[in-house]
Structure formats: C-alpha cells, structure tokens
Amino acid sequence: MLENFGAKPKVDSDLDSVWKNPDLTEDNLVNASVKSAKEEESKIKQEGKTVVDFTEKKPRKKFPLFKFILGALIICLIALIAFGVWNRWLKSNDREDIVSNWKIENTNTSINIDKKKIYLGPNATCDYELDTFAKVIYIKTGSMQGTCHYRFSWDRCQLAFVEDGGDNAIATIFSDLKWGWDSLTCSMNGVNLSPAYTKNSDVDTSNTGIDDILDSATQKSILLDKLATKKPDE
C-alpha cells in the first residue's frame, strides 16, 4: 500500500514524458495537454464524427439605430436634390416652351414670342435673352433694358414675369422653392396657385389659411396664358 502512495496518475504518452522530465513546469504541462487534445480531435475527425466547438464566440455587434436613421436621411436628401435638379433644369426646355402666342391675363392684349424677340404689338418689339440656369430673362428695347425672374406653371401653360428682386440663380431658387411649397399647400386644398404669385415679405402666412396666402400676394407680376400650341414663325 505504501509503495503506491504518491504514484503519478496514468496519462498519455506526451503527458507521461512531461512527468518524467525533471524540468517539469506548468507551461510544459499546458502545452502537452493542448497537443494531446489536438491529436484526439484529429482522430475524431478521421473517424467521421462531429466535433463540437465549445469555445466562447464573441457576440455579434448590433448595427446602431442612429446610423440607420442617418443613412436613410442622407439617401432621402440625395433623392430630393436629384429630383429638384431634374425638375428645374432637365425636365423641360424653357427656350422652346417660351416660344408661343400668349395673352396677358384679364386683358385682351396678346403677345407673340419667338426665339429672339417679343412682339407686343404691330410696332412694338423688344429683344430678349434667357438665362435658363438662373431663370432670368433679359429684355432690351432701344436704349432701355431690364431683367426679370420668369416662372412657368407646372403644366407649362402659364408664364409669369415676377418682379421679386430675383436676378441671380440663388435668389430665384429660393423664390421658386417658396412658390413650390405654397403651390403644394394650395393644391392639397383644391386651389391652383398662379406662377405669378409672390409672397409679400411683410405678411406672415405661417399660421394662415389658403385665402390669406393668396391675399398676401404682391401685384408686381405679369401673368401670360398660352393661347395656342402653334408657335409663331421666326
């Protein structure tokens, strides 16, 4: 009984060699155990058995909600800008649509516009040039000349010369954005807003109704109605 006291346990050959090694250390024992486990795993794989990996896996990181919301907002913003660029500059051709026979609203005065001139009457003509990017028309008659912001209706059947101070691209963009928003508000209530409408800066329409919005329009605009689809001869 005493001869077996303190005997080393029976282990694999690799571990047994470690026990017999006078330089036995904890690291050697761990390395031998890992090697033995790998050999056992290799034998199991060769026998076609399934090896279950019980090692702890790191939890998968969740995609933060704010990143998803931010990405969605950026996509919507890009789509909105792309639509605005298409609608303002690519959808229609202002140089072609302005060439037509027009009538000043609420009058019997007709105006003919070709690609270079505006015919106000038998003996009254003026030259004009369009800046389709800035949405500005330059008019010249004799020694007189002037600029004006022009705007088409959604269906391109009305043309307005709006004196809202917009003589550059930035000013006309903001003016048309305001008109577009008010036009959308009115259309939701069954009202078609004229392209000649310009909001009076002295009137607060943020909490007013459709009638108040229309009443706040200034009268510094000329609205033309298209008379015929046939364009005048050049």
Short mmCIF file of N, CA and C in Angstrom, two decimals, residues 142-220:
data_model
loop_
_atom_site.label_atom_id
_atom_site.label_comp_id
_atom_site.label_asym_id
_atom_site.label_seq_id
_atom_site.Cartn_x
_atom_site.Cartn_y
_atom_site.Cartn_z
N GLY A 142 -34.56 99.40 -77.59
CA GLY A 142 -33.88 100.67 -77.80
C GLY A 142 -32.72 100.82 -76.84
N SER A 143 -32.74 101.89 -76.09
CA SER A 143 -31.68 102.14 -75.11
C SER A 143 -32.06 101.65 -73.72
N MET A 144 -33.24 101.07 -73.59
CA MET A 144 -33.71 100.61 -72.29
C MET A 144 -33.53 99.10 -72.18
N GLN A 145 -33.18 98.66 -71.00
CA GLN A 145 -33.03 97.23 -70.76
C GLN A 145 -33.34 96.91 -69.30
N GLY A 146 -33.70 95.68 -69.07
CA GLY A 146 -34.03 95.29 -67.71
C GLY A 146 -33.98 93.77 -67.57
N THR A 147 -34.06 93.32 -66.34
CA THR A 147 -34.04 91.88 -66.05
C THR A 147 -35.26 91.54 -65.21
N CYS A 148 -35.67 90.30 -65.31
CA CYS A 148 -36.84 89.86 -64.57
C CYS A 148 -36.77 88.35 -64.37
N HIS A 149 -37.28 87.91 -63.27
CA HIS A 149 -37.38 86.48 -62.97
C HIS A 149 -38.61 85.92 -63.67
N TYR A 150 -38.43 84.84 -64.43
CA TYR A 150 -39.58 84.21 -65.10
C TYR A 150 -39.85 82.85 -64.47
N ARG A 151 -41.12 82.45 -64.53
CA ARG A 151 -41.53 81.18 -63.93
C ARG A 151 -42.69 80.59 -64.72
N PHE A 152 -42.57 79.32 -65.04
CA PHE A 152 -43.64 78.59 -65.71
C PHE A 152 -44.53 77.90 -64.67
N SER A 153 -45.78 77.68 -65.05
CA SER A 153 -46.66 76.86 -64.22
C SER A 153 -46.25 75.40 -64.37
N TRP A 154 -46.84 74.53 -63.54
CA TRP A 154 -46.48 73.11 -63.57
C TRP A 154 -46.77 72.49 -64.94
N ASP A 155 -47.90 72.92 -65.58
CA ASP A 155 -48.26 72.34 -66.87
C ASP A 155 -47.68 73.12 -68.04
N ARG A 156 -46.88 74.15 -67.76
CA ARG A 156 -46.19 74.97 -68.78
C ARG A 156 -47.17 75.75 -69.65
N CYS A 157 -48.41 75.92 -69.20
CA CYS A 157 -49.41 76.67 -69.97
C CYS A 157 -49.52 78.12 -69.51
N GLN A 158 -48.83 78.47 -68.47
CA GLN A 158 -48.80 79.85 -67.99
C GLN A 158 -47.35 80.26 -67.78
N LEU A 159 -47.11 81.52 -68.06
CA LEU A 159 -45.76 82.09 -67.91
C LEU A 159 -45.89 83.38 -67.14
N ALA A 160 -45.08 83.54 -66.11
CA ALA A 160 -45.12 84.74 -65.29
C ALA A 160 -43.77 85.42 -65.29
N PHE A 161 -43.81 86.76 -65.42
CA PHE A 161 -42.63 87.59 -65.22
C PHE A 161 -42.78 88.21 -63.84
N VAL A 162 -41.96 87.74 -62.91
CA VAL A 162 -42.12 88.06 -61.50
C VAL A 162 -41.06 89.06 -61.07
N GLU A 163 -41.51 90.18 -60.55
CA GLU A 163 -40.59 91.20 -60.05
C GLU A 163 -40.41 91.00 -58.54
N ASP A 164 -39.63 90.00 -58.21
CA ASP A 164 -39.39 89.70 -56.80
C ASP A 164 -37.95 89.98 -56.39
N GLY A 165 -37.22 90.70 -57.24
CA GLY A 165 -35.83 91.01 -56.93
C GLY A 165 -34.87 89.92 -57.28
N GLY A 166 -35.38 88.83 -57.86
CA GLY A 166 -34.51 87.72 -58.21
C GLY A 166 -33.84 87.92 -59.55
N ASP A 167 -32.56 88.21 -59.52
CA ASP A 167 -31.82 88.39 -60.77
C ASP A 167 -30.58 87.50 -60.81
N ASN A 168 -30.55 86.49 -59.94
CA ASN A 168 -29.45 85.53 -59.96
C ASN A 168 -29.99 84.16 -59.55
N ALA A 169 -29.19 83.14 -59.78
CA ALA A 169 -29.66 81.77 -59.58
C ALA A 169 -30.07 81.50 -58.15
N ILE A 170 -29.31 81.98 -57.17
CA ILE A 170 -29.62 81.70 -55.77
C ILE A 170 -30.95 82.33 -55.37
N ALA A 171 -31.15 83.60 -55.77
CA ALA A 171 -32.38 84.29 -55.41
C ALA A 171 -33.60 83.63 -56.04
N THR A 172 -33.50 83.24 -57.30
CA THR A 172 -34.65 82.63 -57.96
C THR A 172 -34.92 81.23 -57.44
N ILE A 173 -33.89 80.50 -57.04
CA ILE A 173 -34.11 79.18 -56.47
C ILE A 173 -34.92 79.28 -55.19
N PHE A 174 -34.55 80.19 -54.29
CA PHE A 174 -35.29 80.35 -53.04
C PHE A 174 -36.71 80.84 -53.30
N SER A 175 -36.85 81.74 -54.28
CA SER A 175 -38.18 82.23 -54.62
C SER A 175 -39.06 81.11 -55.15
N ASP A 176 -38.50 80.29 -56.03
CA ASP A 176 -39.28 79.19 -56.60
C ASP A 176 -39.56 78.09 -55.58
N LEU A 177 -38.64 77.89 -54.63
CA LEU A 177 -38.91 76.93 -53.56
C LEU A 177 -40.09 77.37 -52.70
N LYS A 178 -40.15 78.66 -52.39
CA LYS A 178 -41.28 79.18 -51.62
C LYS A 178 -42.57 79.02 -52.41
N TRP A 179 -42.49 79.36 -53.71
CA TRP A 179 -43.70 79.22 -54.54
C TRP A 179 -44.12 77.76 -54.64
N GLY A 180 -43.16 76.86 -54.80
CA GLY A 180 -43.48 75.44 -54.90
C GLY A 180 -44.15 74.92 -53.65
N TRP A 181 -43.67 75.36 -52.47
CA TRP A 181 -44.27 74.91 -51.21
C TRP A 181 -45.70 75.45 -51.08
N ASP A 182 -45.88 76.74 -51.38
CA ASP A 182 -47.22 77.32 -51.30
C ASP A 182 -48.16 76.69 -52.34
N SER A 183 -47.60 76.39 -53.52
CA SER A 183 -48.41 75.74 -54.56
C SER A 183 -48.88 74.37 -54.11
N LEU A 184 -47.98 73.62 -53.45
CA LEU A 184 -48.35 72.30 -52.94
C LEU A 184 -49.41 72.42 -51.86
N THR A 185 -49.26 73.41 -50.97
CA THR A 185 -50.25 73.63 -49.91
C THR A 185 -51.61 73.95 -50.50
N CYS A 186 -51.63 74.79 -51.52
CA CYS A 186 -52.90 75.17 -52.15
C CYS A 186 -53.51 74.00 -52.91
N SER A 187 -52.68 73.22 -53.61
CA SER A 187 -53.20 72.11 -54.40
C SER A 187 -53.85 71.05 -53.51
N MET A 188 -53.35 70.89 -52.28
CA MET A 188 -53.94 69.94 -51.34
C MET A 188 -55.34 70.38 -50.93
N ASN A 189 -55.65 71.67 -51.14
CA ASN A 189 -56.98 72.19 -50.82
C ASN A 189 -57.78 72.51 -52.08
N GLY A 190 -57.31 71.97 -53.23
CA GLY A 190 -58.05 72.12 -54.47
C GLY A 190 -57.88 73.47 -55.14
N VAL A 191 -56.80 74.19 -54.83
CA VAL A 191 -56.57 75.51 -55.42
C VAL A 191 -55.29 75.47 -56.23
N ASN A 192 -55.33 75.94 -57.46
CA ASN A 192 -54.14 76.04 -58.31
C ASN A 192 -53.51 77.41 -58.13
N LEU A 193 -52.30 77.43 -57.67
CA LEU A 193 -51.62 78.69 -57.40
C LEU A 193 -50.96 79.21 -58.67
N SER A 194 -51.19 80.45 -58.98
CA SER A 194 -50.63 81.06 -60.18
C SER A 194 -49.12 81.19 -60.06
N PRO A 195 -48.40 80.99 -61.17
CA PRO A 195 -46.93 81.19 -61.11
C PRO A 195 -46.55 82.65 -60.90
N ALA A 196 -47.52 83.57 -61.07
CA ALA A 196 -47.25 84.99 -60.84
C ALA A 196 -47.30 85.34 -59.36
N TYR A 197 -47.71 84.39 -58.54
CA TYR A 197 -47.81 84.65 -57.11
C TYR A 197 -46.44 84.83 -56.49
N THR A 198 -46.28 85.87 -55.73
CA THR A 198 -45.08 86.06 -54.90
C THR A 198 -45.52 86.50 -53.52
N LYS A 199 -44.95 85.87 -52.53
CA LYS A 199 -45.36 86.18 -51.16
C LYS A 199 -44.81 87.53 -50.72
N ASN A 200 -45.69 88.31 -50.09
CA ASN A 200 -45.29 89.58 -49.53
C ASN A 200 -44.50 89.33 -48.25
N SER A 201 -43.28 89.81 -48.22
CA SER A 201 -42.42 89.54 -47.06
C SER A 201 -42.93 90.21 -45.79
N ASP A 202 -43.85 91.19 -45.94
CA ASP A 202 -44.38 91.89 -44.77
C ASP A 202 -45.56 91.15 -44.14
N VAL A 203 -45.99 90.07 -44.77
CA VAL A 203 -47.15 89.34 -44.27
C VAL A 203 -46.70 87.96 -43.79
N ASP A 204 -47.07 87.61 -42.57
CA ASP A 204 -46.74 86.30 -42.02
C ASP A 204 -47.86 85.32 -42.38
N THR A 205 -47.55 84.34 -43.22
CA THR A 205 -48.57 83.39 -43.65
C THR A 205 -48.34 82.01 -43.04
N SER A 206 -47.52 81.93 -42.01
CA SER A 206 -47.20 80.62 -41.44
C SER A 206 -48.41 79.97 -40.77
N ASN A 207 -49.31 80.80 -40.21
CA ASN A 207 -50.47 80.25 -39.50
C ASN A 207 -51.78 80.71 -40.12
N THR A 208 -51.77 81.00 -41.41
CA THR A 208 -52.97 81.49 -42.08
C THR A 208 -53.50 80.45 -43.04
N GLY A 209 -54.71 80.69 -43.53
CA GLY A 209 -55.34 79.78 -44.46
C GLY A 209 -54.99 80.09 -45.90
N ILE A 210 -55.62 79.32 -46.84
CA ILE A 210 -55.33 79.48 -48.26
C ILE A 210 -55.72 80.86 -48.74
N ASP A 211 -56.89 81.35 -48.31
CA ASP A 211 -57.33 82.68 -48.75
C ASP A 211 -56.36 83.77 -48.31
N ASP A 212 -55.83 83.62 -47.09
CA ASP A 212 -54.87 84.61 -46.60
C ASP A 212 -53.57 84.55 -47.39
N ILE A 213 -53.16 83.33 -47.78
CA ILE A 213 -51.94 83.20 -48.58
C ILE A 213 -52.10 83.90 -49.92
N LEU A 214 -53.25 83.67 -50.55
CA LEU A 214 -53.49 84.30 -51.85
C LEU A 214 -53.59 85.82 -51.72
N ASP A 215 -54.21 86.28 -50.63
CA ASP A 215 -54.35 87.72 -50.43
C ASP A 215 -53.02 88.40 -50.15
N SER A 216 -52.03 87.64 -49.69
CA SER A 216 -50.75 88.23 -49.35
C SER A 216 -49.85 88.37 -50.57
N ALA A 217 -50.32 87.93 -51.73
CA ALA A 217 -49.51 88.03 -52.94
C ALA A 217 -49.37 89.47 -53.39
N THR A 218 -48.22 89.81 -53.87
CA THR A 218 -48.00 91.15 -54.40
C THR A 218 -48.53 91.21 -55.83
N GLN A 219 -48.65 92.39 -56.34
CA GLN A 219 -49.18 92.59 -57.68
C GLN A 219 -48.07 93.02 -58.65
N LYS A 220 -46.81 92.70 -58.34
CA LYS A 220 -45.70 93.11 -59.19
C LYS A 220 -45.33 92.00 -60.17
#
